[in-house]
PDB file of C-alpha atoms in Angstrom:
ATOM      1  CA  UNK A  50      -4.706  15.701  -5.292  1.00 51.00           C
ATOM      2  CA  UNK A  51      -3.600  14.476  -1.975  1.00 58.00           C
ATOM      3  CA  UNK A  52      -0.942  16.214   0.316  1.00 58.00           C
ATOM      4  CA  UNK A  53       2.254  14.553   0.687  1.00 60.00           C
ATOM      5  CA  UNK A  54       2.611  13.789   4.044  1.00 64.00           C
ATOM      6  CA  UNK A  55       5.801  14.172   5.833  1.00 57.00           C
ATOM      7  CA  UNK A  56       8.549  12.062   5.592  1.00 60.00           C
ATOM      8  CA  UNK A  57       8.781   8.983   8.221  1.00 74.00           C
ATOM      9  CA  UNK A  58      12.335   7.584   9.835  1.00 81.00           C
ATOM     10  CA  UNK A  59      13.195   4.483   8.367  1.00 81.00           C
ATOM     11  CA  UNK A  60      12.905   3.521  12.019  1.00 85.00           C
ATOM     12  CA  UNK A  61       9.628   4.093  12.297  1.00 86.00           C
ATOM     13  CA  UNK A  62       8.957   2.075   9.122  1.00 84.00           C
ATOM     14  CA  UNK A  63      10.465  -0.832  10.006  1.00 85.00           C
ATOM     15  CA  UNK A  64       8.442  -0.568  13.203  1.00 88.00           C
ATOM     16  CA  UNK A  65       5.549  -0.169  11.503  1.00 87.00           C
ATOM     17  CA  UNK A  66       6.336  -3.440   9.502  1.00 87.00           C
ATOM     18  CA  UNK A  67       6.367  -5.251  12.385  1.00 89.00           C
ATOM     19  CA  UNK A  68       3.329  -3.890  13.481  1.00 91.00           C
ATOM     20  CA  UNK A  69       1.658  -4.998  10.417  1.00 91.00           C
ATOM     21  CA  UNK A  70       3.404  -8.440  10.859  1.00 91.00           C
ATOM     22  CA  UNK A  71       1.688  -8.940  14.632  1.00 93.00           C
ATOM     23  CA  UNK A  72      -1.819  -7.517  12.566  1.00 92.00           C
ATOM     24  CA  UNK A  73      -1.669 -10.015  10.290  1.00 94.00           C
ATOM     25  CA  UNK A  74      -1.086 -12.895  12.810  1.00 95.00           C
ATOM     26  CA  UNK A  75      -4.210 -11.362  15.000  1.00 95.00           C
ATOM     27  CA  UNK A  76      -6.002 -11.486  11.586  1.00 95.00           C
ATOM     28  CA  UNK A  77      -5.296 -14.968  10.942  1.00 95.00           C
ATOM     29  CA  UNK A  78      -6.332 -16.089  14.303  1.00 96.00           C
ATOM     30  CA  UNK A  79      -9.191 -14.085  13.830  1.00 95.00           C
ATOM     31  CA  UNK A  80     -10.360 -16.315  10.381  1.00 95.00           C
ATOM     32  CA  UNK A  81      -9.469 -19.870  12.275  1.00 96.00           C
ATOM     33  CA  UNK A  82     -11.639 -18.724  15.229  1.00 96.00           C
ATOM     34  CA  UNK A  83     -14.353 -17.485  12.546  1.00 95.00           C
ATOM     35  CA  UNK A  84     -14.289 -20.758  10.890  1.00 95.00           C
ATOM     36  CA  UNK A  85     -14.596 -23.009  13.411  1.00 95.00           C
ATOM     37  CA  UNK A  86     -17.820 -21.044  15.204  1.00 96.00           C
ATOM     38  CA  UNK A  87     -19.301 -21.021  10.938  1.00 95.00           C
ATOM     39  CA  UNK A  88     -19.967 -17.626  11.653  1.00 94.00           C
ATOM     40  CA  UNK A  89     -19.770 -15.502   8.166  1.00 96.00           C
ATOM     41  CA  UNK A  90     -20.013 -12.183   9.850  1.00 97.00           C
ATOM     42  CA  UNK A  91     -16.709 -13.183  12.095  1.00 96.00           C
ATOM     43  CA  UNK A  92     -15.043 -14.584   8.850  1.00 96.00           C
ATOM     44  CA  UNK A  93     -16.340 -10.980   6.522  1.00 96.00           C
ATOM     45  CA  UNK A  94     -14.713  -8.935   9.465  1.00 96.00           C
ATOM     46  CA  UNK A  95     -11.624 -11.134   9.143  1.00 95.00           C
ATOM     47  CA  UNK A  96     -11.072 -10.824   5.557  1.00 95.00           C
ATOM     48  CA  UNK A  97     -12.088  -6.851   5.527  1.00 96.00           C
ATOM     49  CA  UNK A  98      -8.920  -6.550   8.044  1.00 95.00           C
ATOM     50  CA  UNK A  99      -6.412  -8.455   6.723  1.00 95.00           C
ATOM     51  CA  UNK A 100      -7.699  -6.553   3.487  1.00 96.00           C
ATOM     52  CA  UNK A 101      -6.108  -3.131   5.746  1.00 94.00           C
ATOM     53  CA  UNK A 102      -3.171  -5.051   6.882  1.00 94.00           C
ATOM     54  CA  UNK A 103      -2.244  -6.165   2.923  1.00 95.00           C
ATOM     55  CA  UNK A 104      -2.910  -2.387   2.185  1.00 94.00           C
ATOM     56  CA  UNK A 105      -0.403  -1.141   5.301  1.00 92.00           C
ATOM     57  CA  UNK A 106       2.072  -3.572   4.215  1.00 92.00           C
ATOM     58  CA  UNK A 107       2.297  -2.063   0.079  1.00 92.00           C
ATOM     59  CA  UNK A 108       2.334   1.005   1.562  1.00 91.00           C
ATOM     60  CA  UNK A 109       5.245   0.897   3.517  1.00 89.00           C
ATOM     61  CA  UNK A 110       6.717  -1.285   0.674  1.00 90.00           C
ATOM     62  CA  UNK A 111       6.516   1.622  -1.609  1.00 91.00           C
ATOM     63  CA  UNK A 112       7.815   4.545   0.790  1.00 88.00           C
ATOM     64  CA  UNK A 113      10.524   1.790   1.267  1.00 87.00           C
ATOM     65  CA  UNK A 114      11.107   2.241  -2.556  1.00 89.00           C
ATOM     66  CA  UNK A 115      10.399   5.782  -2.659  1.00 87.00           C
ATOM     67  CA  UNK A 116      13.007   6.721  -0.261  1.00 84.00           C
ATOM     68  CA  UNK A 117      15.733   4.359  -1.908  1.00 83.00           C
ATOM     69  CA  UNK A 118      15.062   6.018  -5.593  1.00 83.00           C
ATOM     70  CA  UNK A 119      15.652   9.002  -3.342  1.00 80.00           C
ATOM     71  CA  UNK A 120      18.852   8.263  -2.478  1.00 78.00           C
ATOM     72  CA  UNK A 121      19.993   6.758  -5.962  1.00 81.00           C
ATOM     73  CA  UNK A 122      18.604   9.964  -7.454  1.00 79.00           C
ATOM     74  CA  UNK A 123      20.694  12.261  -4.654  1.00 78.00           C
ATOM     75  CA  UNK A 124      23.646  10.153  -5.365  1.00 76.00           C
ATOM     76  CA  UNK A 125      23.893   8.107  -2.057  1.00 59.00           C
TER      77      UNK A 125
END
């Protein structure tokens, strides 16, 4: 069972959004740069990160969710 951790800002959410945003641009110039060389160990380490950055994004998503069934639930 895995601890819950504690609660973020919505600030800090949003930031880390964004964050994930610029990651997914790096990643992205990461693949064209991988392509062009034809180097498949490049274009693996591409796709394995923009794997993470798909995985930060529905995370955030869902505490995004979580916190607004929150606040339906607490009546806000």
């Amino acid at each position: 069972m895995a601890k819950k951790k504690a609660p973020k800002s919505k600030a800090a959410k949003i930031l880390g959004l964004g964050m994930q945003v610029f990651g997914a641009i790096g990643v992205m110039k990461q693949i064209k740069e991988a392509r062009g060389k034809n180097d498949k160990l490049e274009l693996t380490d591409a796709i394995v990160s923009a794997a993470a950055v798909v995985t930060g994004v529905a995370l955030l998503i869902r505490s995004f969710r979580e916190e607004e069934e929150e606040a339906v639930e607490a009546g806000l």
